[in-house]
Amino acid sequence: MAQHWKDDGLRYGLISRIFHWSMAVILCWQFSGILINRLFGRSALTDMLNATHGELGAVILVLAPLRALWGFYNLKNRQAHQHGRLGGIAWIAHAILYLLMLTIPAIALLRAVGSEWGLALFGIQIVPLGGERVEWMVAPANLLHSVFAWTLLTLIGGHIVMALIHRVVWKDDVLNRMAGKPRKFQPAE
């Protein structure tokens, strides 16, 4: 069966799936270092996981708007959320997920640019060390980066729970569509 690169109403296309699952892996990596550190303290494992935090944040800052633009481009080809209160909640939750995936790394980047720490990504010094601290650039991330990250993790947990409810309780084909399998039409009862 040929891979469909665009969403087609029956399944999410290859590009949508690549965006979804690559960001899922990156976000798991980002949160695993933080959670392991919180639960068990600093270790060689948490140092390794957290050493890439800034670089992966920059990757998210690039992927999230591309993913959002791709989603808007494919909106007419995607199955709508169900109607009613639950569908509205799903729509709002997805919008907040995208907003947080954009905002969290953006305010971290703003903090890095306005701090005296400088910024190096992928071995390239982007903002030099020892610059002058600009408090209005540093303050938003100091205040909100962690709060927004925990909010994002909570929403991701809810997203996973709802995917499992779709699969186990409602027995619909949402996970199959995200796996690239065609939607199975159920006859009306």
PDB file of C-alpha atoms in Angstrom:
ATOM      1  CA  MET A   1       0.000   0.000   0.000  1.00  0.00           C
ATOM      2  CA  ALA A   2       1.478   3.341  -1.001  1.00  0.00           C
ATOM      3  CA  GLN A   3       2.139   5.878   1.735  1.00  0.00           C
ATOM      4  CA  HIS A   4      -0.108   8.901   1.489  1.00  0.00           C
ATOM      5  CA  TRP A   5       1.818  12.025   2.392  1.00  0.00           C
ATOM      6  CA  LYS A   6      -1.257  14.275   2.870  1.00  0.00           C
ATOM      7  CA  ASP A   7      -4.183  13.726   5.228  1.00  0.00           C
ATOM      8  CA  ASP A   8      -7.154  12.362   3.310  1.00  0.00           C
ATOM      9  CA  GLY A   9     -10.065  12.200   5.752  1.00  0.00           C
ATOM     10  CA  LEU A  10      -9.573   8.473   6.231  1.00  0.00           C
ATOM     11  CA  ARG A  11      -6.116   8.640   7.787  1.00  0.00           C
ATOM     12  CA  TYR A  12      -3.474  11.127   8.801  1.00  0.00           C
ATOM     13  CA  GLY A  13      -0.860  11.436   6.077  1.00  0.00           C
ATOM     14  CA  LEU A  14       2.798  10.583   6.383  1.00  0.00           C
ATOM     15  CA  ILE A  15       3.893  14.168   7.079  1.00  0.00           C
ATOM     16  CA  SER A  16       1.300  14.641   9.842  1.00  0.00           C
ATOM     17  CA  ARG A  17       2.388  11.365  11.434  1.00  0.00           C
ATOM     18  CA  ILE A  18       6.076  12.306  11.232  1.00  0.00           C
ATOM     19  CA  PHE A  19       5.346  15.654  12.900  1.00  0.00           C
ATOM     20  CA  HIS A  20       3.186  14.036  15.594  1.00  0.00           C
ATOM     21  CA  TRP A  21       5.445  11.142  16.520  1.00  0.00           C
ATOM     22  CA  SER A  22       8.757  13.005  16.244  1.00  0.00           C
ATOM     23  CA  MET A  23       7.456  15.718  18.556  1.00  0.00           C
ATOM     24  CA  ALA A  24       6.132  13.022  20.895  1.00  0.00           C
ATOM     25  CA  VAL A  25       9.616  11.478  21.105  1.00  0.00           C
ATOM     26  CA  ILE A  26      11.295  14.875  21.599  1.00  0.00           C
ATOM     27  CA  LEU A  27       8.839  15.896  24.323  1.00  0.00           C
ATOM     28  CA  CYS A  28       9.284  12.526  26.073  1.00  0.00           C
ATOM     29  CA  TRP A  29      13.046  13.100  26.036  1.00  0.00           C
ATOM     30  CA  GLN A  30      12.622  16.656  27.361  1.00  0.00           C
ATOM     31  CA  PHE A  31      10.333  15.634  30.217  1.00  0.00           C
ATOM     32  CA  SER A  32      12.127  12.396  31.112  1.00  0.00           C
ATOM     33  CA  GLY A  33      15.292  14.208  32.192  1.00  0.00           C
ATOM     34  CA  ILE A  34      13.318  16.632  34.331  1.00  0.00           C
ATOM     35  CA  LEU A  35      11.107  13.956  35.904  1.00  0.00           C
ATOM     36  CA  ILE A  36      13.957  11.540  36.633  1.00  0.00           C
ATOM     37  CA  ASN A  37      15.941  14.388  38.180  1.00  0.00           C
ATOM     38  CA  ARG A  38      12.959  15.376  40.357  1.00  0.00           C
ATOM     39  CA  LEU A  39      12.292  11.809  41.474  1.00  0.00           C
ATOM     40  CA  PHE A  40      15.828  10.454  41.925  1.00  0.00           C
ATOM     41  CA  GLY A  41      18.126  13.474  41.932  1.00  0.00           C
ATOM     42  CA  ARG A  42      20.920  14.437  39.610  1.00  0.00           C
ATOM     43  CA  SER A  43      22.782  11.595  37.926  1.00  0.00           C
ATOM     44  CA  ALA A  44      24.780  10.826  34.814  1.00  0.00           C
ATOM     45  CA  LEU A  45      21.489   9.830  33.151  1.00  0.00           C
ATOM     46  CA  THR A  46      19.757  13.133  33.944  1.00  0.00           C
ATOM     47  CA  ASP A  47      22.880  15.070  32.926  1.00  0.00           C
ATOM     48  CA  MET A  48      22.826  13.272  29.566  1.00  0.00           C
ATOM     49  CA  LEU A  49      19.090  13.845  29.071  1.00  0.00           C
ATOM     50  CA  ASN A  50      19.228  17.494  30.152  1.00  0.00           C
ATOM     51  CA  ALA A  51      22.371  18.291  28.130  1.00  0.00           C
ATOM     52  CA  THR A  52      20.209  18.449  25.002  1.00  0.00           C
ATOM     53  CA  HIS A  53      17.358  20.440  26.566  1.00  0.00           C
ATOM     54  CA  GLY A  54      18.176  23.721  24.807  1.00  0.00           C
ATOM     55  CA  GLU A  55      18.851  22.149  21.417  1.00  0.00           C
ATOM     56  CA  LEU A  56      15.656  20.104  21.520  1.00  0.00           C
ATOM     57  CA  GLY A  57      13.744  23.189  22.636  1.00  0.00           C
ATOM     58  CA  ALA A  58      15.066  24.944  19.519  1.00  0.00           C
ATOM     59  CA  VAL A  59      13.957  21.971  17.395  1.00  0.00           C
ATOM     60  CA  ILE A  60      10.479  22.203  18.941  1.00  0.00           C
ATOM     61  CA  LEU A  61      10.452  25.943  18.218  1.00  0.00           C
ATOM     62  CA  VAL A  62      11.003  25.106  14.528  1.00  0.00           C
ATOM     63  CA  LEU A  63       8.764  22.012  14.318  1.00  0.00           C
ATOM     64  CA  ALA A  64       5.736  23.382  16.218  1.00  0.00           C
ATOM     65  CA  PRO A  65       4.904  26.214  13.778  1.00  0.00           C
ATOM     66  CA  LEU A  66       5.619  23.943  10.798  1.00  0.00           C
ATOM     67  CA  ARG A  67       3.313  21.343  12.313  1.00  0.00           C
ATOM     68  CA  ALA A  68       0.628  23.973  12.947  1.00  0.00           C
ATOM     69  CA  LEU A  69       0.887  25.298   9.382  1.00  0.00           C
ATOM     70  CA  TRP A  70       0.694  21.753   8.004  1.00  0.00           C
ATOM     71  CA  GLY A  71      -2.358  21.109  10.187  1.00  0.00           C
ATOM     72  CA  PHE A  72      -4.096  24.250   8.878  1.00  0.00           C
ATOM     73  CA  TYR A  73      -3.212  23.260   5.306  1.00  0.00           C
ATOM     74  CA  ASN A  74      -4.810  19.837   5.889  1.00  0.00           C
ATOM     75  CA  LEU A  75      -7.753  21.055   7.976  1.00  0.00           C
ATOM     76  CA  LYS A  76     -10.299  20.401   5.216  1.00  0.00           C
ATOM     77  CA  ASN A  77      -8.904  16.859   4.894  1.00  0.00           C
ATOM     78  CA  ARG A  78      -9.154  15.993   8.578  1.00  0.00           C
ATOM     79  CA  GLN A  79     -12.079  14.478  10.356  1.00  0.00           C
ATOM     80  CA  ALA A  80     -13.692  17.077  12.608  1.00  0.00           C
ATOM     81  CA  HIS A  81     -13.855  16.616  16.361  1.00  0.00           C
ATOM     82  CA  GLN A  82     -17.140  15.177  17.473  1.00  0.00           C
ATOM     83  CA  HIS A  83     -19.905  17.661  18.137  1.00  0.00           C
ATOM     84  CA  GLY A  84     -20.991  18.808  21.549  1.00  0.00           C
ATOM     85  CA  ARG A  85     -19.171  19.600  24.740  1.00  0.00           C
ATOM     86  CA  LEU A  86     -16.580  16.813  24.463  1.00  0.00           C
ATOM     87  CA  GLY A  87     -15.658  17.840  20.927  1.00  0.00           C
ATOM     88  CA  GLY A  88     -15.323  21.464  22.041  1.00  0.00           C
ATOM     89  CA  ILE A  89     -13.062  20.440  24.914  1.00  0.00           C
ATOM     90  CA  ALA A  90     -10.936  18.384  22.517  1.00  0.00           C
ATOM     91  CA  TRP A  91     -10.599  21.346  20.143  1.00  0.00           C
ATOM     92  CA  ILE A  92      -9.610  23.697  22.998  1.00  0.00           C
ATOM     93  CA  ALA A  93      -7.136  21.165  24.435  1.00  0.00           C
ATOM     94  CA  HIS A  94      -5.453  20.734  21.039  1.00  0.00           C
ATOM     95  CA  ALA A  95      -5.245  24.520  20.573  1.00  0.00           C
ATOM     96  CA  ILE A  96      -3.637  24.897  24.017  1.00  0.00           C
ATOM     97  CA  LEU A  97      -1.179  22.074  23.237  1.00  0.00           C
ATOM     98  CA  TYR A  98      -0.036  23.909  20.096  1.00  0.00           C
ATOM     99  CA  LEU A  99       0.103  27.254  21.904  1.00  0.00           C
ATOM    100  CA  LEU A 100       2.261  25.798  24.676  1.00  0.00           C
ATOM    101  CA  MET A 101       4.558  23.988  22.214  1.00  0.00           C
ATOM    102  CA  LEU A 102       5.176  27.394  20.619  1.00  0.00           C
ATOM    103  CA  THR A 103       5.309  29.536  23.764  1.00  0.00           C
ATOM    104  CA  ILE A 104       7.536  27.437  26.031  1.00  0.00           C
ATOM    105  CA  PRO A 105      10.608  27.354  23.774  1.00  0.00           C
ATOM    106  CA  ALA A 106       9.980  30.930  22.574  1.00  0.00           C
ATOM    107  CA  ILE A 107      10.146  32.406  26.078  1.00  0.00           C
ATOM    108  CA  ALA A 108      13.177  30.214  26.863  1.00  0.00           C
ATOM    109  CA  LEU A 109      14.907  31.619  23.780  1.00  0.00           C
ATOM    110  CA  LEU A 110      13.974  35.143  24.840  1.00  0.00           C
ATOM    111  CA  ARG A 111      15.472  34.438  28.289  1.00  0.00           C
ATOM    112  CA  ALA A 112      18.676  33.093  26.765  1.00  0.00           C
ATOM    113  CA  VAL A 113      19.079  36.144  24.537  1.00  0.00           C
ATOM    114  CA  GLY A 114      18.464  38.517  27.458  1.00  0.00           C
ATOM    115  CA  SER A 115      20.681  36.717  29.962  1.00  0.00           C
ATOM    116  CA  GLU A 116      24.360  36.925  30.701  1.00  0.00           C
ATOM    117  CA  TRP A 117      24.679  33.147  30.118  1.00  0.00           C
ATOM    118  CA  GLY A 118      24.740  33.437  26.356  1.00  0.00           C
ATOM    119  CA  LEU A 119      23.295  30.833  24.064  1.00  0.00           C
ATOM    120  CA  ALA A 120      25.002  27.987  22.235  1.00  0.00           C
ATOM    121  CA  LEU A 121      22.974  25.571  20.130  1.00  0.00           C
ATOM    122  CA  PHE A 122      24.449  22.547  18.377  1.00  0.00           C
ATOM    123  CA  GLY A 123      27.957  23.772  19.219  1.00  0.00           C
ATOM    124  CA  ILE A 124      27.419  27.210  17.695  1.00  0.00           C
ATOM    125  CA  GLN A 125      27.602  30.249  19.983  1.00  0.00           C
ATOM    126  CA  ILE A 126      24.546  32.285  18.995  1.00  0.00           C
ATOM    127  CA  VAL A 127      24.520  34.810  21.846  1.00  0.00           C
ATOM    128  CA  PRO A 128      27.922  35.532  23.449  1.00  0.00           C
ATOM    129  CA  LEU A 129      28.580  34.809  27.119  1.00  0.00           C
ATOM    130  CA  GLY A 130      28.762  37.715  29.550  1.00  0.00           C
ATOM    131  CA  GLY A 131      26.323  39.990  27.820  1.00  0.00           C
ATOM    132  CA  GLU A 132      24.242  42.492  29.722  1.00  0.00           C
ATOM    133  CA  ARG A 133      21.185  41.050  31.455  1.00  0.00           C
ATOM    134  CA  VAL A 134      17.912  42.449  30.098  1.00  0.00           C
ATOM    135  CA  GLU A 135      15.338  41.783  32.802  1.00  0.00           C
ATOM    136  CA  TRP A 136      12.214  42.170  30.631  1.00  0.00           C
ATOM    137  CA  MET A 137      13.560  39.388  28.396  1.00  0.00           C
ATOM    138  CA  VAL A 138      14.511  37.085  31.265  1.00  0.00           C
ATOM    139  CA  ALA A 139      11.477  37.585  33.524  1.00  0.00           C
ATOM    140  CA  PRO A 140       8.749  35.874  31.427  1.00  0.00           C
ATOM    141  CA  ALA A 141      10.634  32.566  31.203  1.00  0.00           C
ATOM    142  CA  ASN A 142      11.707  32.710  34.833  1.00  0.00           C
ATOM    143  CA  LEU A 143       8.073  33.160  35.778  1.00  0.00           C
ATOM    144  CA  LEU A 144       6.309  30.920  33.230  1.00  0.00           C
ATOM    145  CA  HIS A 145       8.629  28.369  31.568  1.00  0.00           C
ATOM    146  CA  SER A 146       8.260  25.760  34.300  1.00  0.00           C
ATOM    147  CA  VAL A 147       4.544  26.421  34.917  1.00  0.00           C
ATOM    148  CA  PHE A 148       3.781  26.163  31.211  1.00  0.00           C
ATOM    149  CA  ALA A 149       5.921  23.012  30.895  1.00  0.00           C
ATOM    150  CA  TRP A 150       4.015  21.252  33.705  1.00  0.00           C
ATOM    151  CA  THR A 151       0.755  22.374  32.102  1.00  0.00           C
ATOM    152  CA  LEU A 152       1.917  20.929  28.777  1.00  0.00           C
ATOM    153  CA  LEU A 153       2.868  17.644  30.464  1.00  0.00           C
ATOM    154  CA  THR A 154      -0.583  17.477  32.087  1.00  0.00           C
ATOM    155  CA  LEU A 155      -2.279  18.060  28.725  1.00  0.00           C
ATOM    156  CA  ILE A 156      -0.070  15.426  27.091  1.00  0.00           C
ATOM    157  CA  GLY A 157      -1.156  13.007  29.821  1.00  0.00           C
ATOM    158  CA  GLY A 158      -4.792  13.870  29.088  1.00  0.00           C
ATOM    159  CA  HIS A 159      -4.135  13.429  25.358  1.00  0.00           C
ATOM    160  CA  ILE A 160      -2.756   9.927  25.987  1.00  0.00           C
ATOM    161  CA  VAL A 161      -5.657   9.030  28.298  1.00  0.00           C
ATOM    162  CA  MET A 162      -8.189  10.175  25.690  1.00  0.00           C
ATOM    163  CA  ALA A 163      -6.395   8.172  22.971  1.00  0.00           C
ATOM    164  CA  LEU A 164      -6.714   5.094  25.188  1.00  0.00           C
ATOM    165  CA  ILE A 165     -10.392   5.849  25.868  1.00  0.00           C
ATOM    166  CA  HIS A 166     -10.967   6.132  22.108  1.00  0.00           C
ATOM    167  CA  ARG A 167      -9.299   2.743  21.644  1.00  0.00           C
ATOM    168  CA  VAL A 168     -10.514   0.730  24.653  1.00  0.00           C
ATOM    169  CA  VAL A 169     -13.864   2.255  25.637  1.00  0.00           C
ATOM    170  CA  TRP A 170     -15.287   3.788  22.472  1.00  0.00           C
ATOM    171  CA  LYS A 171     -13.514   1.276  20.198  1.00  0.00           C
ATOM    172  CA  ASP A 172     -13.190   3.802  17.367  1.00  0.00           C
ATOM    173  CA  ASP A 173     -10.352   4.145  14.893  1.00  0.00           C
ATOM    174  CA  VAL A 174      -8.564   7.326  16.015  1.00  0.00           C
ATOM    175  CA  LEU A 175      -5.306   5.507  16.770  1.00  0.00           C
ATOM    176  CA  ASN A 176      -5.491   3.601  13.493  1.00  0.00           C
ATOM    177  CA  ARG A 177      -5.781   6.881  11.586  1.00  0.00           C
ATOM    178  CA  MET A 178      -2.697   8.263  13.403  1.00  0.00           C
ATOM    179  CA  ALA A 179      -0.883   5.031  12.500  1.00  0.00           C
ATOM    180  CA  GLY A 180      -1.744   5.645   8.843  1.00  0.00           C
ATOM    181  CA  LYS A 181      -4.321   2.893   8.584  1.00  0.00           C
ATOM    182  CA  PRO A 182      -7.526   3.769   6.737  1.00  0.00           C
ATOM    183  CA  ARG A 183     -10.628   4.527   8.732  1.00  0.00           C
ATOM    184  CA  LYS A 184     -13.079   1.684   8.957  1.00  0.00           C
ATOM    185  CA  PHE A 185     -16.618   2.747   8.264  1.00  0.00           C
ATOM    186  CA  GLN A 186     -19.132   1.374  10.733  1.00  0.00           C
ATOM    187  CA  PRO A 187     -22.641   0.747   9.409  1.00  0.00           C
ATOM    188  CA  ALA A 188     -25.302   2.863  11.112  1.00  0.00           C
ATOM    189  CA  GLU A 189     -27.274   0.956  13.732  1.00  0.00           C
TER     190      GLU A 189
END
